[in-house]
Coordinates of C-alpha atoms in Angstrom, one line a residue:
X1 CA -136.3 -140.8 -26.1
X2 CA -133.3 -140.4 -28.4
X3 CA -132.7 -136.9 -27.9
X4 CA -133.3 -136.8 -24.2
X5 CA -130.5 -139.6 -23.7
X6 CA -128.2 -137.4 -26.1
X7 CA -129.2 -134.2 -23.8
X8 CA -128.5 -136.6 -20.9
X9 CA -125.0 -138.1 -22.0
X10 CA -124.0 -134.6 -23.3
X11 CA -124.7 -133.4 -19.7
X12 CA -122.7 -136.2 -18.2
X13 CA -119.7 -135.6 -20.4
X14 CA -120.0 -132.1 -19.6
X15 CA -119.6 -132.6 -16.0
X16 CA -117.0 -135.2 -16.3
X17 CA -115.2 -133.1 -18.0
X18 CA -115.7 -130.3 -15.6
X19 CA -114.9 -132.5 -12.5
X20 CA -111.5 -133.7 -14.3
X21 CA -110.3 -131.3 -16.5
X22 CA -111.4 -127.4 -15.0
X23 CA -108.1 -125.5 -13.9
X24 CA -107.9 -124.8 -10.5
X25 CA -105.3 -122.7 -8.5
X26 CA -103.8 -125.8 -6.7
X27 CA -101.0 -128.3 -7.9
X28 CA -101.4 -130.8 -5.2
X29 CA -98.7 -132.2 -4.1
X30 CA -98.4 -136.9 -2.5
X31 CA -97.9 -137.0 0.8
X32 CA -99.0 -139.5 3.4
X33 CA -101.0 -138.2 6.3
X34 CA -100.4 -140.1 9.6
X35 CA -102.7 -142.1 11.0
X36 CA -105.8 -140.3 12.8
X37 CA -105.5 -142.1 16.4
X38 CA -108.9 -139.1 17.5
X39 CA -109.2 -137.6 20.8
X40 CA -107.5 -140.9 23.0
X41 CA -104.8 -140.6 25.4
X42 CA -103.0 -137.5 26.1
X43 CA -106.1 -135.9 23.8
X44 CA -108.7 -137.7 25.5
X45 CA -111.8 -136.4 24.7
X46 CA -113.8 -134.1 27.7
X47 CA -116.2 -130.5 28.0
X48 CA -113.4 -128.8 30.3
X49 CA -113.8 -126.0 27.9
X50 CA -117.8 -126.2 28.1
X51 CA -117.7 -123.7 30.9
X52 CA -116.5 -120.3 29.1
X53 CA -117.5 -117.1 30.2
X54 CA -118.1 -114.7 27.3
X55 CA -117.0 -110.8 26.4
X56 CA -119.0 -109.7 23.4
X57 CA -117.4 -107.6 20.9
X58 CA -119.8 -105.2 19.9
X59 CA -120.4 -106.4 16.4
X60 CA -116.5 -107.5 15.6
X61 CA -115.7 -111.0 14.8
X62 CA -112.2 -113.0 14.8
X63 CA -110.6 -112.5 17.9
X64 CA -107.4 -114.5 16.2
X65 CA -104.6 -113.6 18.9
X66 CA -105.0 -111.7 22.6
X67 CA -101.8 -110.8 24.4
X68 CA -102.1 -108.5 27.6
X69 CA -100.2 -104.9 27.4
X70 CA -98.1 -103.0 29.7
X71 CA -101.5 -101.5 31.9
X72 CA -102.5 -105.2 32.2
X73 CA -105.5 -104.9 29.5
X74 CA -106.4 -107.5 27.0
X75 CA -105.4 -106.3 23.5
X76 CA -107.3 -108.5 20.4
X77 CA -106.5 -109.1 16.7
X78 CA -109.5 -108.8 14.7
X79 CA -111.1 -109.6 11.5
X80 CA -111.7 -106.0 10.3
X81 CA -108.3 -104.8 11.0
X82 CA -108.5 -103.8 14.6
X83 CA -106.5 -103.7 17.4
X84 CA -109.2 -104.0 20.2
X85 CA -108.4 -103.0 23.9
X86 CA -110.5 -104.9 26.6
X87 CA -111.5 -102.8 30.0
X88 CA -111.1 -103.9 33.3
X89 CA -115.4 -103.5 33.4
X90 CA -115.5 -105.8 30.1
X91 CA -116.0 -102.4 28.0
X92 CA -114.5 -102.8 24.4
X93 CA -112.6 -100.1 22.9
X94 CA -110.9 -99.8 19.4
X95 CA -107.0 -99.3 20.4
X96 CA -105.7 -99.4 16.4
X97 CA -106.4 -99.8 13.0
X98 CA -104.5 -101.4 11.1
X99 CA -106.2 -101.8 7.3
X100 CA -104.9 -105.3 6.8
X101 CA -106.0 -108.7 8.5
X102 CA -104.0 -108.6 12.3
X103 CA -103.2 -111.9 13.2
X104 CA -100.1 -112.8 15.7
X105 CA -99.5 -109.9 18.0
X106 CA -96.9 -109.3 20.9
X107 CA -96.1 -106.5 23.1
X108 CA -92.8 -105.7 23.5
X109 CA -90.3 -104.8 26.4
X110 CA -90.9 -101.0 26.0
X111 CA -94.7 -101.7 24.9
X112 CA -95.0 -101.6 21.3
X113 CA -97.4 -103.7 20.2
X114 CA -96.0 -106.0 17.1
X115 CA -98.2 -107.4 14.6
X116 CA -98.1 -110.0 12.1
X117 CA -100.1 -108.7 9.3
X118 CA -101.8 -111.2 7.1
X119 CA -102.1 -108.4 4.0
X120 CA -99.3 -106.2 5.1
X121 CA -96.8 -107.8 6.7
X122 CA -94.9 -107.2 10.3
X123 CA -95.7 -104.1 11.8
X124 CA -95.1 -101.7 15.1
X125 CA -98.2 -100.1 17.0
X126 CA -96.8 -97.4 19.7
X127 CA -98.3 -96.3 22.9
X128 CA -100.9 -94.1 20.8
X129 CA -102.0 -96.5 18.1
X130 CA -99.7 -95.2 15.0
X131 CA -99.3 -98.1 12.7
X132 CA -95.5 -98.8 11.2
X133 CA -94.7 -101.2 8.4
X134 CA -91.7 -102.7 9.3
X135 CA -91.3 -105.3 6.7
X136 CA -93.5 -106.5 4.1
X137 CA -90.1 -108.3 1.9
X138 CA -87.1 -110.2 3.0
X139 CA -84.0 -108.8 2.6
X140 CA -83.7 -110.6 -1.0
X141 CA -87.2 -108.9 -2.2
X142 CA -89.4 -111.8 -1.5
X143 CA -92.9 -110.9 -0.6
X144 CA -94.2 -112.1 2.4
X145 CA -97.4 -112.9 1.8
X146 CA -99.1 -114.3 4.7
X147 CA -98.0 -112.9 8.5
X148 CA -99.2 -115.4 10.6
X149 CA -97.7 -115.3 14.2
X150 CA -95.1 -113.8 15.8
X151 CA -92.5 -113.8 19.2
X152 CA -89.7 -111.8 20.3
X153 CA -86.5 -112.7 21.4
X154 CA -84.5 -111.3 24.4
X155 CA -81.9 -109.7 22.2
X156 CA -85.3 -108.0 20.6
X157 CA -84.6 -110.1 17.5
X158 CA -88.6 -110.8 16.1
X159 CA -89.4 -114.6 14.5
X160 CA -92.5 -114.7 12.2
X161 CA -94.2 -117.5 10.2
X162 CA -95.0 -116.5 6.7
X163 CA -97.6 -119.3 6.3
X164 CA -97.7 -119.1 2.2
X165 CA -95.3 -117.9 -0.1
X166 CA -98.1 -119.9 -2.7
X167 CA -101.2 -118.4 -1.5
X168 CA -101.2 -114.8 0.2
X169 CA -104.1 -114.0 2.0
X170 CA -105.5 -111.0 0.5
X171 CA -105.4 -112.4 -3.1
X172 CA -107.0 -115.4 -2.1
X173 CA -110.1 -114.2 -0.9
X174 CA -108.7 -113.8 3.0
X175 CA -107.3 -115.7 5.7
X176 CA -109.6 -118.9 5.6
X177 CA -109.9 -119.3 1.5
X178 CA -105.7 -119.0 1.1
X179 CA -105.2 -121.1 4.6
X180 CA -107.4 -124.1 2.7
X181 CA -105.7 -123.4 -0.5
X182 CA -102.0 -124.1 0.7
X183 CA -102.9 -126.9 3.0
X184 CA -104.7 -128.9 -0.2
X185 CA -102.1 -128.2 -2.4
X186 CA -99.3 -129.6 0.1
X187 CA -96.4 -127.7 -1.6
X188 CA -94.2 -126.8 2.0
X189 CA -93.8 -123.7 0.8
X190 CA -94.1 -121.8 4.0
X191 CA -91.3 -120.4 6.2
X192 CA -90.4 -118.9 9.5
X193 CA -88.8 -115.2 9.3
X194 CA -86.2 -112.9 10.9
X195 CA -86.6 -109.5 12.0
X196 CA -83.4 -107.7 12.9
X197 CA -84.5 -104.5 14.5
X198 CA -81.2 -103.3 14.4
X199 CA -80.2 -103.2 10.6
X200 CA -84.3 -103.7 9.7
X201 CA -83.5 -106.5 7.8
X202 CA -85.7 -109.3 7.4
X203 CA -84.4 -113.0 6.6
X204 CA -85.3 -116.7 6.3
X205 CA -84.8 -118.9 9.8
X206 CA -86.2 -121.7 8.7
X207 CA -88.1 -123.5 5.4
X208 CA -90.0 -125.9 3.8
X209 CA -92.9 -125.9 6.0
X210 CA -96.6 -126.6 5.4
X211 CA -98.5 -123.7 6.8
X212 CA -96.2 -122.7 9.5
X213 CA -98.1 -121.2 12.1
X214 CA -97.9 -120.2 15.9
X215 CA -94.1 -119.3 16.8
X216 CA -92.9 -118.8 20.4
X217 CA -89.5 -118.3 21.9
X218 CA -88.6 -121.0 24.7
X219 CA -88.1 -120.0 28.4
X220 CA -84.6 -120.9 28.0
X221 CA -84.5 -118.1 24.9
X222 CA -82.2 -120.7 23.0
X223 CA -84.8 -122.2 20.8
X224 CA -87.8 -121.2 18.5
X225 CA -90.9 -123.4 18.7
X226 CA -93.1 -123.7 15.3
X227 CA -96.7 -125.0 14.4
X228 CA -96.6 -127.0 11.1
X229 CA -100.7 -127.0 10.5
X230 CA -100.4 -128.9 7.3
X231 CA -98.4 -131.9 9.0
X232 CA -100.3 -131.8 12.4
X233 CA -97.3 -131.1 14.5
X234 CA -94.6 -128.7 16.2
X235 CA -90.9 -128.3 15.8
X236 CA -88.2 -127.0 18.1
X237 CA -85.9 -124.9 16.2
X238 CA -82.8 -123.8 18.0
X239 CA -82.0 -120.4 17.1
X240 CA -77.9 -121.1 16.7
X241 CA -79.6 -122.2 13.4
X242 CA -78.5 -126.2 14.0
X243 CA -81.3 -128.9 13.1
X244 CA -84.9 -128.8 14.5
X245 CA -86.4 -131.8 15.9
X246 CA -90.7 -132.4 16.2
X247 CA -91.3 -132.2 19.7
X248 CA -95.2 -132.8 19.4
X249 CA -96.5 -135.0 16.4
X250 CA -100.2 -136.3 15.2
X251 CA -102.7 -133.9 17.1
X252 CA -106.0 -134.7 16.2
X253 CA -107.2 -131.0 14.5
X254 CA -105.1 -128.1 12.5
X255 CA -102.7 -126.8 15.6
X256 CA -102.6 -122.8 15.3
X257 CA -101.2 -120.2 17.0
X258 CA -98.8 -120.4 20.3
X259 CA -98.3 -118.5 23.3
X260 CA -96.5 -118.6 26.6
X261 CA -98.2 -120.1 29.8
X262 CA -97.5 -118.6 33.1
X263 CA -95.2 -121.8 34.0
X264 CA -92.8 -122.4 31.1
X265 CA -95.3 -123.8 29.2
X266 CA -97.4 -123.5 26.4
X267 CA -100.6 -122.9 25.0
X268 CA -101.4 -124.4 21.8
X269 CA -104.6 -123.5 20.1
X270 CA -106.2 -126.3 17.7
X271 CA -108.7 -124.2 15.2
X272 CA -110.1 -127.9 14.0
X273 CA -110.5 -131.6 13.8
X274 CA -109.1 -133.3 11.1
X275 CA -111.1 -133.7 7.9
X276 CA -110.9 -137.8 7.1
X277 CA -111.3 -137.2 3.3
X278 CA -108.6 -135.0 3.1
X279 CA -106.3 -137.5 5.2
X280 CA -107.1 -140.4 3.3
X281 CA -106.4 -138.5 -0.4
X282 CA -103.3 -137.2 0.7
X283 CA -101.4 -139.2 -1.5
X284 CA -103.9 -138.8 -4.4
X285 CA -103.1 -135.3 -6.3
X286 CA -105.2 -135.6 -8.8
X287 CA -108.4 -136.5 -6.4
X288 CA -107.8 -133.5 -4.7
X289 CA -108.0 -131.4 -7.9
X290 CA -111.7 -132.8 -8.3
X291 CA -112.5 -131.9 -4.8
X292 CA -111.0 -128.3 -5.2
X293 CA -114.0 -128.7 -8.4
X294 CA -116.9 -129.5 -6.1
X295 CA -119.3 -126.6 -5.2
X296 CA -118.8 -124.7 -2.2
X297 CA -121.8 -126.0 -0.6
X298 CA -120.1 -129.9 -0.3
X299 CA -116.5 -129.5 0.2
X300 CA -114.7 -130.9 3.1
X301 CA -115.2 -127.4 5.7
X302 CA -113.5 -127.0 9.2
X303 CA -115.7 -128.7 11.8
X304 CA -117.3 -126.8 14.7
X305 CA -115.3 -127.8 17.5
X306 CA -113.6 -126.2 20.6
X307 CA -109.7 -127.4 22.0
X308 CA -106.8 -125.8 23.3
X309 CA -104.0 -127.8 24.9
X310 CA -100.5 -127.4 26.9
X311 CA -97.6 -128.6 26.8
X312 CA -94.0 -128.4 28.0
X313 CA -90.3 -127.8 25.9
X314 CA -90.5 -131.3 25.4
X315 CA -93.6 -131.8 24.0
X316 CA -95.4 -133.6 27.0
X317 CA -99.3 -132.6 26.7
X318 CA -100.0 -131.0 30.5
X319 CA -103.6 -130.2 30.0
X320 CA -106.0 -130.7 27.4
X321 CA -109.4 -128.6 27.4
X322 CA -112.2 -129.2 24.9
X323 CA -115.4 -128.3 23.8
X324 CA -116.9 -131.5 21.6
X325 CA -120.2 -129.4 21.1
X326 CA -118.6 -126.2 19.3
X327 CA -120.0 -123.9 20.8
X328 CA -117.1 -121.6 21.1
X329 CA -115.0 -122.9 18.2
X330 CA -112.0 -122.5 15.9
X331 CA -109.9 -121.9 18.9
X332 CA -106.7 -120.3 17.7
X333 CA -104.9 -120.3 21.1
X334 CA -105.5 -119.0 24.7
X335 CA -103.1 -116.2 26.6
X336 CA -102.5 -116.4 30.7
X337 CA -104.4 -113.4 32.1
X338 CA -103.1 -111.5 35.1
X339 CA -105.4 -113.0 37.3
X340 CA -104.1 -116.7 36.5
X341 CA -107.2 -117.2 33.9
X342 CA -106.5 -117.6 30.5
X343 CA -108.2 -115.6 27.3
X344 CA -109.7 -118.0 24.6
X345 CA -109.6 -116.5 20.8
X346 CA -111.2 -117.7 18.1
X347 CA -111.0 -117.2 14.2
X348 CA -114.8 -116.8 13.7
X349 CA -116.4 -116.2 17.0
X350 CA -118.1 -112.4 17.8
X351 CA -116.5 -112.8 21.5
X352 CA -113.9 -113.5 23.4
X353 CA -114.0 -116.4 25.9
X354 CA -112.6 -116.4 29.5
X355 CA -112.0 -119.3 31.7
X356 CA -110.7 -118.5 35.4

């Protein structure tokens, strides 16, 4: 028996050790999460989103952003680099290629398509498809490192998150893996960028952000509004460059990207619930190490669950639509169609969902 207890004590120091002591790529930083109030009041819970109609991509997943072009087509961001453009009949066509990990995308007044890279960085897609980098460093030689979303300005100025300077998203494994990195470590290392089209320079609007996210200019084109996943909220930013405000605070899920409604609203997609362990070691960084430990298999892992919401310049929720039984899930955001339905991406999903 002696031997076996020393095989079994040896075993348990082992993994002690493991669970405590094993680097990981993290330094975690206290914070207090707020309080979880769930899906009540202005998020009450419902299936409003339970009654998607579905385009199928033809074998592509990760329809992450959808904006509609100047011939009134839906254009996607996709997982394996594409640019997809989405027929009139439903028929799916590749439009560009891009090599990288498209994520926000915008057209602009004269129809290029802009992209916010997560690998590459911001570029330009013209009429034909050519891909242009147009800025992959800020004007002081930082790297960006993870593109996220993207708007334009009427003076054709461009704002972009870069949701990680810590984790980018190609070293990390992709999108997901980094995304999960920065938001456990907790460092507010993320910013929100400036593309000056005239000089090409790139610069810092705003920083200290935990995963900065979906970015949209206001109606009023006097303010930039910014998702801050890792505190479960959205800032106003006016672009004079005077202090921000949170206009929307404590959704229930990881908010995501942002786009324009048709009535001066916005859409606002929520990718997923909020993970209760994660909330309630917020202010333990050393707990958070051992979980970053655990095998794959049993750490905390976004929850299967659809919601989009909208809300007005002052953060007032208009309309809240959700799917409780995931079957179309990690909504990133929904885009007004022409026809006064809206387009429902998705980080995972093989399709694109449509609600009229």
């Amino acid at each position: 028996m002696r031997p076996l207890f020393v095989l079994v004590a040896a075993g348990l120091v082992g993994l002690l050790g493991y669970l405590f002591l094993w680097p990981v790529p993290v330094r975690p930083v206290a914070w207090i999460a707020p309080q979880n109030l769930g899906y009540i009041g202005e998020f009450q819970a419902n299936d409003r989103l339970a009654k998607l109609e579905f385009i199928e991509l033809d074998g592509r997943s990760g329809p992450e952003d959808a904006d509609v072009g100047p011939d009134g087509l839906i254009y996607l961001a996709m997982h394996g680099g594409e640019i997809l453009r989405i027929g009139n009949d439903g028929s799916v066509t590749s439009f560009a290629q891009t090599n990288g990990r498209p994520l926000g995308i915008e057209f602009g007044a004269d129809g290029t398509l802009f992209v916010a890279d997560a690998y590459l960085g911001l570029l330009a897609i013209d009429r034909d498809g050519r891909v242009t980098l147009l800025a992959n460093e800020t004007r002081d030689g930082s790297p960006i490192r993870y593109a996220n979303d993207l708007d334009i300005a009427t003076d054709g100025k461009i704002y972009f998150s870069d949701a990680s300077t810590r984790f980018g998203a190609q070293e990390n494994g992709g999108t997901l893996a980094a995304s999960i990195l920065d938001l456990v470590e907790h460092s507010a290392n993320a910013r929100v960028l400036k593309y000056d089209p005239s000089s090409k320079t790139t610069t810092v609007f705003a920083e200290g952000l935990t995963f900065a996210n979906g970015v949209v200019v206001n109606e009023a084109n006097d303010a930039l509004l910014v998702v801050e996943t890792g505190e479960y909220r959205v800032w106003h930013f006016p672009l004079d460059g005077s202090q921000g405000k949170v206009i929307l605070a404590n959704i229930p899920g990881f908010p995501d990207n942002l786009n324009h409604a048709s009535d001066g609203t916005f859409w606002l997609g929520v990718v997923s619930p909020r993970n209760a362990i994660m909330d309630r070691l917020s202010g333990s960084p050393f707990l958070r190490r051992v979980v970053m430990r655990l095998p794959e298999s049993i750490k905390p892992k976004p929850t299967r669950y659809g919601f989009i919401l909208r809300f007005d310049d002052k953060g007032n929720v208009v309309e809240s639509l959700q799917d409780p039984t995931g079957d179309f899930a990690l909504t990133t955001g929904a885009v007004t169609l022409p026809d006064g339905g809206i387009a429902v991406t998705s980080l995972t999903e093989p399709r694109l969902g449509l609600l009229k």
